Amino acid sequence: PKTDIVFLKVHKSASSTVMNILFRFGEMHNLTFAFPQGGGFQLYYPHHFLAKFVQGFSPLSPRRFNILCHHMRFLQPEVQKVVPSSAVYFSILRNPVQLMESSFVYYKGASAFSRVRSLEEFLSQPWRYYNPASGDRHYARNLMTFDFGFNPDGDVSPERVQLMLKAIEASFDFLLISEYFDESMVLLKEMLCWDLDSVVSFPLNSRDSSTKSPLPDSVVEKLKAWNRLDWEIYTHFNRTFWERLDRLIGRERLRREVRALRQRQAELARACLQGTGSVGPKDIKDSSLRPLQHGGARILGYNLKQGLPRELERTCRRLVTPELQYSSLLYKKQFPPPPP
């Protein structure tokens, strides 16, 4: 199994669920994480990543960390200073139309969104509300492009787009697609030589459908045009994702593996969870399992069954622990506070 991993956690793309998978694998195999300085939750995002943002990194010691997976703005030469040269690089993408709809609800306080009532209103005159000089502009345009380290207001000529896609291909071993999450997990398992249980998950940081609304076609087209660079990244890597699956796994085996993964997840859900699955924030009984609520979204969580056997309780708890709590827990394990 591969143990040296860089995961570029792209915003609003099921990346918290992938992070939970990496946290569990790392904890189980006693791996080290490249944590943000002081145990924070982002690597000084939205600044480009620098090695000095990582707790315990020193240019004088050659210490390398196994897993880098907290939010960052990608800059490979700096990333290479904190992980072994053998590290596998991957990320996950989401359709830019749904991504921006989610971003609008989640980052409602961002300067570009704060003066509009709806996404339609924003897209009717985006330049009226969007300021390329503002520090939080990336939440409102080409968010994936920004997270990969490029300029979200960059040139969209075919030549520039090709250069950007080539640069991403040169840095990353593979990219997953959040709309095909189970297929993505089968690919992840294959690329990392992991077993099925290592890629099992429950959706984390997902929001209640009451805050989601379908978008009219006219808005969808405006969204694609406004997020043109993201759209180019997504369509290109959606295609290469399926080409890779066909080449490595084939559709027949893929169907079998997806079925096995879903069966295992259903089994664990029956064993671990009260009720049928995720619940609203007010209904989560154990406060340590309550996810951070943000913007206008209602972020769902889980209730565990009571009285589970110890080993199973531990497995179940890890599967549903929100990312901030899990990150803090692993940070304290890796950097224990000095005894009083």
GROMACS .gro file of C-alpha atoms in nm:
model
  340
    1PRO     CA    1   0.000   0.000   0.000
    2LYS     CA    2   0.115   0.353  -0.081
    3THR     CA    3   0.167   0.560   0.234
    4ASP     CA    4   0.312   0.887   0.100
    5ILE     CA    5   0.028   1.098  -0.031
    6VAL     CA    6  -0.051   1.454  -0.134
    7PHE     CA    7  -0.421   1.527  -0.163
    8LEU     CA    8  -0.516   1.870  -0.294
    9LYS     CA    9  -0.837   1.936  -0.104
   10VAL     CA   10  -1.044   2.134  -0.352
   11HIS     CA   11  -1.331   2.325  -0.188
   12LYS     CA   12  -1.689   2.195  -0.195
   13SER     CA   13  -1.606   1.875  -0.386
   14ALA     CA   14  -1.664   1.589  -0.137
   15SER     CA   15  -1.308   1.654  -0.026
   16SER     CA   16  -1.393   1.635   0.347
   17THR     CA   17  -1.507   1.276   0.293
   18VAL     CA   18  -1.180   1.193   0.114
   19MET     CA   19  -0.989   1.362   0.396
   20ASN     CA   20  -1.164   1.138   0.650
   21ILE     CA   21  -1.047   0.834   0.449
   22LEU     CA   22  -0.689   0.965   0.461
   23PHE     CA   23  -0.714   1.047   0.833
   24ARG     CA   24  -0.835   0.694   0.912
   25PHE     CA   25  -0.571   0.527   0.696
   26GLY     CA   26  -0.296   0.746   0.842
   27GLU     CA   27  -0.408   0.684   1.198
   28MET     CA   28  -0.435   0.310   1.146
   29HIS     CA   29  -0.087   0.286   0.992
   30ASN     CA   30   0.078   0.533   1.228
   31LEU     CA   31   0.166   0.778   0.951
   32THR     CA   32   0.262   1.142   1.000
   33PHE     CA   33   0.057   1.434   0.869
   34ALA     CA   34   0.178   1.771   0.744
   35PHE     CA   35  -0.038   1.978   0.982
   36PRO     CA   36  -0.082   2.354   0.961
   37GLN     CA   37   0.134   2.546   1.212
   38GLY     CA   38  -0.013   2.548   1.560
   39GLY     CA   39  -0.277   2.290   1.473
   40GLY     CA   40  -0.490   2.514   1.249
   41PHE     CA   41  -0.716   2.371   0.980
   42GLN     CA   42  -0.581   2.536   0.664
   43LEU     CA   43  -0.229   2.583   0.535
   44TYR     CA   44  -0.254   2.965   0.529
   45TYR     CA   45  -0.508   2.944   0.250
   46PRO     CA   46  -0.562   3.146   0.027
   47HIS     CA   47  -0.186   3.213   0.008
   48HIS     CA   48   0.018   2.982  -0.213
   49PHE     CA   49   0.148   2.693  -0.004
   50LEU     CA   50   0.490   2.731   0.159
   51ALA     CA   51   0.677   2.454   0.341
   52LYS     CA   52   0.718   2.676   0.647
   53PHE     CA   53   0.338   2.666   0.700
   54VAL     CA   54   0.377   2.305   0.820
   55GLN     CA   55   0.417   2.232   1.192
   56GLY     CA   56   0.754   2.068   1.258
   57PHE     CA   57   0.905   2.153   0.919
   58SER     CA   58   1.258   2.291   0.929
   59PRO     CA   59   1.473   2.366   0.624
   60LEU     CA   60   1.768   2.235   0.825
   61SER     CA   61   1.629   1.889   0.897
   62PRO     CA   62   1.529   1.656   0.616
   63ARG     CA   63   1.211   1.545   0.797
   64ARG     CA   64   0.933   1.445   0.558
   65PHE     CA   65   0.567   1.383   0.634
   66ASN     CA   66   0.358   1.098   0.490
   67ILE     CA   67   0.029   1.274   0.419
   68LEU     CA   68  -0.046   1.632   0.317
   69CYS     CA   69  -0.423   1.684   0.289
   70HIS     CA   70  -0.534   2.012   0.454
   71HIS     CA   71  -0.670   2.301   0.246
   72MET     CA   72  -0.393   2.477   0.058
   73ARG     CA   73  -0.332   2.664  -0.263
   74PHE     CA   74  -0.108   2.430  -0.457
   75LEU     CA   75   0.258   2.515  -0.523
   76GLN     CA   76   0.451   2.201  -0.606
   77PRO     CA   77   0.813   2.310  -0.542
   78GLU     CA   78   0.715   2.395  -0.183
   79VAL     CA   79   0.505   2.080  -0.139
   80GLN     CA   80   0.807   1.872  -0.245
   81LYS     CA   81   1.001   2.004   0.055
   82VAL     CA   82   0.765   1.841   0.306
   83VAL     CA   83   0.675   1.504   0.148
   84PRO     CA   84   0.893   1.218   0.018
   85SER     CA   85   0.974   1.224  -0.353
   86SER     CA   86   0.778   0.898  -0.391
   87ALA     CA   87   0.449   1.066  -0.288
   88VAL     CA   88   0.137   1.005  -0.496
   89TYR     CA   89  -0.044   1.330  -0.587
   90PHE     CA   90  -0.419   1.338  -0.642
   91SER     CA   91  -0.722   1.562  -0.611
   92ILE     CA   92  -1.098   1.555  -0.668
   93LEU     CA   93  -1.307   1.776  -0.899
   94ARG     CA   94  -1.672   1.869  -0.909
   95ASN     CA   95  -1.894   2.000  -1.188
   96PRO     CA   96  -1.834   2.380  -1.171
   97VAL     CA   97  -2.208   2.449  -1.199
   98GLN     CA   98  -2.290   2.262  -0.876
   99LEU     CA   99  -1.963   2.378  -0.723
  100MET     CA  100  -2.055   2.744  -0.762
  101GLU     CA  101  -2.411   2.688  -0.640
  102SER     CA  102  -2.265   2.528  -0.327
  103SER     CA  103  -2.003   2.799  -0.290
  104PHE     CA  104  -2.271   3.068  -0.311
  105VAL     CA  105  -2.464   2.918  -0.018
  106TYR     CA  106  -2.155   2.830   0.185
  107TYR     CA  107  -1.958   3.152   0.130
  108LYS     CA  108  -2.252   3.389   0.130
  109GLY     CA  109  -2.038   3.634   0.330
  110ALA     CA  110  -1.776   3.661   0.053
  111SER     CA  111  -1.754   4.015  -0.083
  112ALA     CA  112  -1.877   3.918  -0.433
  113PHE     CA  113  -2.190   3.749  -0.295
  114SER     CA  114  -2.277   3.966   0.004
  115ARG     CA  115  -2.485   4.223  -0.188
  116VAL     CA  116  -2.695   3.985  -0.397
  117ARG     CA  117  -2.998   3.779  -0.302
  118SER     CA  118  -2.946   3.498  -0.551
  119LEU     CA  119  -2.692   3.341  -0.781
  120GLU     CA  120  -2.908   3.456  -1.076
  121GLU     CA  121  -2.876   3.815  -0.959
  122PHE     CA  122  -2.497   3.780  -0.931
  123LEU     CA  123  -2.467   3.624  -1.277
  124SER     CA  124  -2.685   3.889  -1.440
  125GLN     CA  125  -2.404   4.144  -1.383
  126PRO     CA  126  -2.109   3.963  -1.225
  127TRP     CA  127  -1.861   4.248  -1.281
  128ARG     CA  128  -2.082   4.476  -1.079
  129TYR     CA  129  -2.028   4.261  -0.768
  130TYR     CA  130  -1.700   4.085  -0.841
  131ASN     CA  131  -1.373   4.261  -0.771
  132PRO     CA  132  -1.058   4.082  -0.899
  133ALA     CA  133  -0.854   4.269  -0.637
  134SER     CA  134  -1.049   4.146  -0.334
  135GLY     CA  135  -0.882   3.886  -0.112
  136ASP     CA  136  -1.177   3.646  -0.122
  137ARG     CA  137  -1.257   3.672  -0.494
  138HIS     CA  138  -1.171   3.306  -0.556
  139TYR     CA  139  -1.492   3.185  -0.385
  140ALA     CA  140  -1.691   3.353  -0.661
  141ARG     CA  141  -1.502   3.249  -0.974
  142ASN     CA  142  -1.298   2.948  -1.093
  143LEU     CA  143  -1.246   2.814  -0.742
  144MET     CA  144  -1.080   2.491  -0.861
  145THR     CA  145  -0.845   2.684  -1.088
  146PHE     CA  146  -0.746   2.895  -0.788
  147ASP     CA  147  -0.691   2.594  -0.558
  148PHE     CA  148  -0.464   2.436  -0.821
  149GLY     CA  149  -0.252   2.750  -0.798
  150PHE     CA  150  -0.359   2.935  -1.114
  151ASN     CA  151  -0.515   3.277  -1.171
  152PRO     CA  152  -0.897   3.253  -1.159
  153ASP     CA  153  -0.918   3.564  -1.382
  154GLY     CA  154  -0.663   3.425  -1.629
  155ASP     CA  155  -0.671   3.417  -2.006
  156VAL     CA  156  -0.912   3.156  -2.150
  157SER     CA  157  -0.745   3.122  -2.491
  158PRO     CA  158  -0.703   2.759  -2.607
  159GLU     CA  159  -0.322   2.791  -2.577
  160ARG     CA  160  -0.334   2.908  -2.213
  161VAL     CA  161  -0.592   2.647  -2.122
  162GLN     CA  162  -0.373   2.372  -2.272
  163LEU     CA  163  -0.074   2.495  -2.073
  164MET     CA  164  -0.278   2.485  -1.752
  165LEU     CA  165  -0.409   2.132  -1.819
  166LYS     CA  166  -0.058   2.010  -1.904
  167ALA     CA  167   0.077   2.161  -1.582
  168ILE     CA  168  -0.190   1.984  -1.374
  169GLU     CA  169  -0.119   1.656  -1.554
  170ALA     CA  170   0.251   1.696  -1.486
  171SER     CA  171   0.195   1.748  -1.112
  172PHE     CA  172  -0.086   1.503  -1.034
  173ASP     CA  173  -0.094   1.126  -1.078
  174PHE     CA  174  -0.473   1.118  -1.111
  175LEU     CA  175  -0.786   1.323  -1.041
  176LEU     CA  176  -1.114   1.191  -0.905
  177ILE     CA  177  -1.466   1.314  -0.991
  178SER     CA  178  -1.705   1.380  -0.704
  179GLU     CA  179  -2.020   1.308  -0.911
  180TYR     CA  180  -1.885   0.954  -0.949
  181PHE     CA  181  -1.771   0.918  -0.591
  182ASP     CA  182  -1.795   0.539  -0.560
  183GLU     CA  183  -1.618   0.486  -0.893
  184SER     CA  184  -1.357   0.735  -0.772
  185MET     CA  185  -1.300   0.531  -0.457
  186VAL     CA  186  -1.248   0.217  -0.666
  187LEU     CA  187  -0.986   0.407  -0.868
  188LEU     CA  188  -0.825   0.544  -0.550
  189LYS     CA  189  -0.801   0.194  -0.403
  190GLU     CA  190  -0.643   0.070  -0.727
  191MET     CA  191  -0.391   0.357  -0.755
  192LEU     CA  192  -0.285   0.334  -0.389
  193CYS     CA  193  -0.298  -0.050  -0.364
  194TRP     CA  194  -0.535  -0.025  -0.066
  195ASP     CA  195  -0.807  -0.266   0.044
  196LEU     CA  196  -1.182  -0.207   0.027
  197ASP     CA  197  -1.227  -0.113   0.394
  198SER     CA  198  -0.971   0.166   0.358
  199VAL     CA  199  -1.191   0.353   0.107
  200VAL     CA  200  -1.528   0.299   0.275
  201SER     CA  201  -1.687   0.625   0.395
  202PHE     CA  202  -2.004   0.806   0.498
  203PRO     CA  203  -2.062   1.146   0.329
  204LEU     CA  204  -1.922   1.423   0.550
  205ASN     CA  205  -1.973   1.799   0.540
  206SER     CA  206  -2.272   1.756   0.308
  207ARG     CA  207  -2.561   1.995   0.336
  208ASP     CA  208  -2.928   1.949   0.387
  209SER     CA  209  -3.124   1.944   0.060
  210SER     CA  210  -3.352   2.221   0.192
  211THR     CA  211  -3.076   2.471   0.108
  212LYS     CA  212  -3.028   2.334  -0.245
  213SER     CA  213  -3.223   2.466  -0.542
  214PRO     CA  214  -3.221   2.353  -0.906
  215LEU     CA  215  -3.085   2.610  -1.152
  216PRO     CA  216  -3.258   2.714  -1.474
  217ASP     CA  217  -3.074   2.631  -1.799
  218SER     CA  218  -3.000   2.996  -1.875
  219VAL     CA  219  -2.816   3.025  -1.542
  220VAL     CA  220  -2.625   2.701  -1.604
  221GLU     CA  221  -2.485   2.840  -1.931
  222LYS     CA  222  -2.385   3.167  -1.760
  223LEU     CA  223  -2.218   2.969  -1.482
  224LYS     CA  224  -2.012   2.768  -1.731
  225ALA     CA  225  -1.904   3.084  -1.912
  226TRP     CA  226  -1.820   3.268  -1.589
  227ASN     CA  227  -1.622   2.967  -1.461
  228ARG     CA  228  -1.473   2.886  -1.799
  229LEU     CA  229  -1.132   2.776  -1.664
  230ASP     CA  230  -1.293   2.543  -1.409
  231TRP     CA  231  -1.517   2.405  -1.684
  232GLU     CA  232  -1.210   2.329  -1.901
  233ILE     CA  233  -1.038   2.150  -1.611
  234TYR     CA  234  -1.349   1.952  -1.525
  235THR     CA  235  -1.440   1.835  -1.877
  236HIS     CA  236  -1.080   1.738  -1.956
  237PHE     CA  237  -1.022   1.537  -1.639
  238ASN     CA  238  -1.369   1.384  -1.639
  239ARG     CA  239  -1.274   1.233  -1.974
  240THR     CA  240  -0.930   1.110  -1.861
  241PHE     CA  241  -1.090   0.970  -1.542
  242TRP     CA  242  -1.307   0.729  -1.745
  243GLU     CA  243  -1.023   0.648  -1.984
  244ARG     CA  244  -0.807   0.550  -1.685
  245LEU     CA  245  -1.084   0.337  -1.531
  246ASP     CA  246  -1.137   0.156  -1.861
  247ARG     CA  247  -0.764   0.098  -1.901
  248LEU     CA  248  -0.691  -0.018  -1.545
  249ILE     CA  249  -1.011  -0.184  -1.430
  250GLY     CA  250  -1.262  -0.222  -1.711
  251ARG     CA  251  -1.638  -0.160  -1.679
  252GLU     CA  252  -1.730  -0.513  -1.567
  253ARG     CA  253  -1.488  -0.523  -1.274
  254LEU     CA  254  -1.572  -0.159  -1.194
  255ARG     CA  255  -1.940  -0.251  -1.154
  256ARG     CA  256  -1.849  -0.542  -0.925
  257GLU     CA  257  -1.618  -0.328  -0.710
  258VAL     CA  258  -1.870  -0.042  -0.682
  259ARG     CA  259  -2.135  -0.295  -0.575
  260ALA     CA  260  -1.901  -0.444  -0.312
  261LEU     CA  261  -1.816  -0.096  -0.181
  262ARG     CA  262  -2.182   0.003  -0.151
  263GLN     CA  263  -2.268  -0.324   0.023
  264ARG     CA  264  -1.990  -0.273   0.274
  265GLN     CA  265  -2.101   0.086   0.337
  266ALA     CA  266  -2.463  -0.024   0.388
  267GLU     CA  267  -2.341  -0.294   0.630
  268LEU     CA  268  -2.144  -0.039   0.832
  269ALA     CA  269  -2.434   0.208   0.828
  270ARG     CA  270  -2.660  -0.063   0.973
  271ALA     CA  271  -2.401  -0.154   1.235
  272CYS     CA  272  -2.300   0.202   1.331
  273LEU     CA  273  -2.580   0.450   1.281
  274GLN     CA  274  -2.904   0.529   1.455
  275GLY     CA  275  -3.186   0.571   1.207
  276THR     CA  276  -3.130   0.571   0.835
  277GLY     CA  277  -2.835   0.804   0.802
  278SER     CA  278  -2.744   1.170   0.832
  279VAL     CA  279  -2.941   1.413   1.048
  280GLY     CA  280  -2.963   1.791   1.084
  281PRO     CA  281  -2.724   1.972   1.320
  282LYS     CA  282  -2.986   2.014   1.594
  283ASP     CA  283  -3.052   1.639   1.601
  284ILE     CA  284  -2.690   1.532   1.660
  285LYS     CA  285  -2.684   1.415   2.021
  286ASP     CA  286  -2.308   1.387   2.071
  287SER     CA  287  -2.166   1.740   2.050
  288SER     CA  288  -1.819   1.605   1.962
  289LEU     CA  289  -1.970   1.475   1.635
  290ARG     CA  290  -2.131   1.806   1.535
  291PRO     CA  291  -1.982   1.952   1.216
  292LEU     CA  292  -1.900   2.320   1.187
  293GLN     CA  293  -2.195   2.517   1.044
  294HIS     CA  294  -2.102   2.770   0.779
  295GLY     CA  295  -2.276   3.040   0.574
  296GLY     CA  296  -2.635   2.960   0.478
  297ALA     CA  297  -2.578   2.584   0.461
  298ARG     CA  298  -2.710   2.331   0.712
  299ILE     CA  299  -2.431   2.078   0.747
  300LEU     CA  300  -2.549   1.728   0.833
  301GLY     CA  301  -2.396   1.478   1.073
  302TYR     CA  302  -2.465   1.141   1.235
  303ASN     CA  303  -2.577   0.971   1.554
  304LEU     CA  304  -2.403   0.649   1.655
  305LYS     CA  305  -2.584   0.355   1.807
  306GLN     CA  306  -2.544   0.323   2.181
  307GLY     CA  307  -2.363   0.035   2.350
  308LEU     CA  308  -2.154  -0.079   2.053
  309PRO     CA  309  -1.864  -0.320   2.123
  310ARG     CA  310  -1.545  -0.121   2.181
  311GLU     CA  311  -1.363  -0.201   1.857
  312LEU     CA  312  -1.673  -0.140   1.643
  313GLU     CA  313  -1.752   0.181   1.833
  314ARG     CA  314  -1.405   0.309   1.750
  315THR     CA  315  -1.442   0.224   1.380
  316CYS     CA  316  -1.787   0.383   1.363
  317ARG     CA  317  -1.681   0.696   1.551
  318ARG     CA  318  -1.389   0.753   1.314
  319LEU     CA  319  -1.618   0.723   1.012
  320VAL     CA  320  -1.847   1.002   1.136
  321THR     CA  321  -1.603   1.237   1.312
  322PRO     CA  322  -1.612   1.577   1.134
  323GLU     CA  323  -1.288   1.698   0.986
  324LEU     CA  324  -1.203   1.973   1.238
  325GLN     CA  325  -1.246   1.743   1.538
  326TYR     CA  326  -1.055   1.459   1.369
  327SER     CA  327  -0.774   1.691   1.264
  328SER     CA  328  -0.736   1.822   1.623
  329LEU     CA  329  -0.731   1.469   1.760
  330LEU     CA  330  -0.457   1.356   1.521
  331TYR     CA  331  -0.259   1.677   1.578
  332LYS     CA  332  -0.251   1.617   1.954
  333LYS     CA  333  -0.141   1.260   1.892
  334GLN     CA  334   0.144   1.369   1.664
  335PHE     CA  335   0.246   1.671   1.873
  336PRO     CA  336   0.147   1.582   2.231
  337PRO     CA  337   0.120   1.888   2.454
  338PRO     CA  338   0.393   1.899   2.722
  339PRO     CA  339   0.271   1.761   3.055
  340PRO     CA  340   0.163   2.037   3.298
   0.00000   0.00000   0.00000
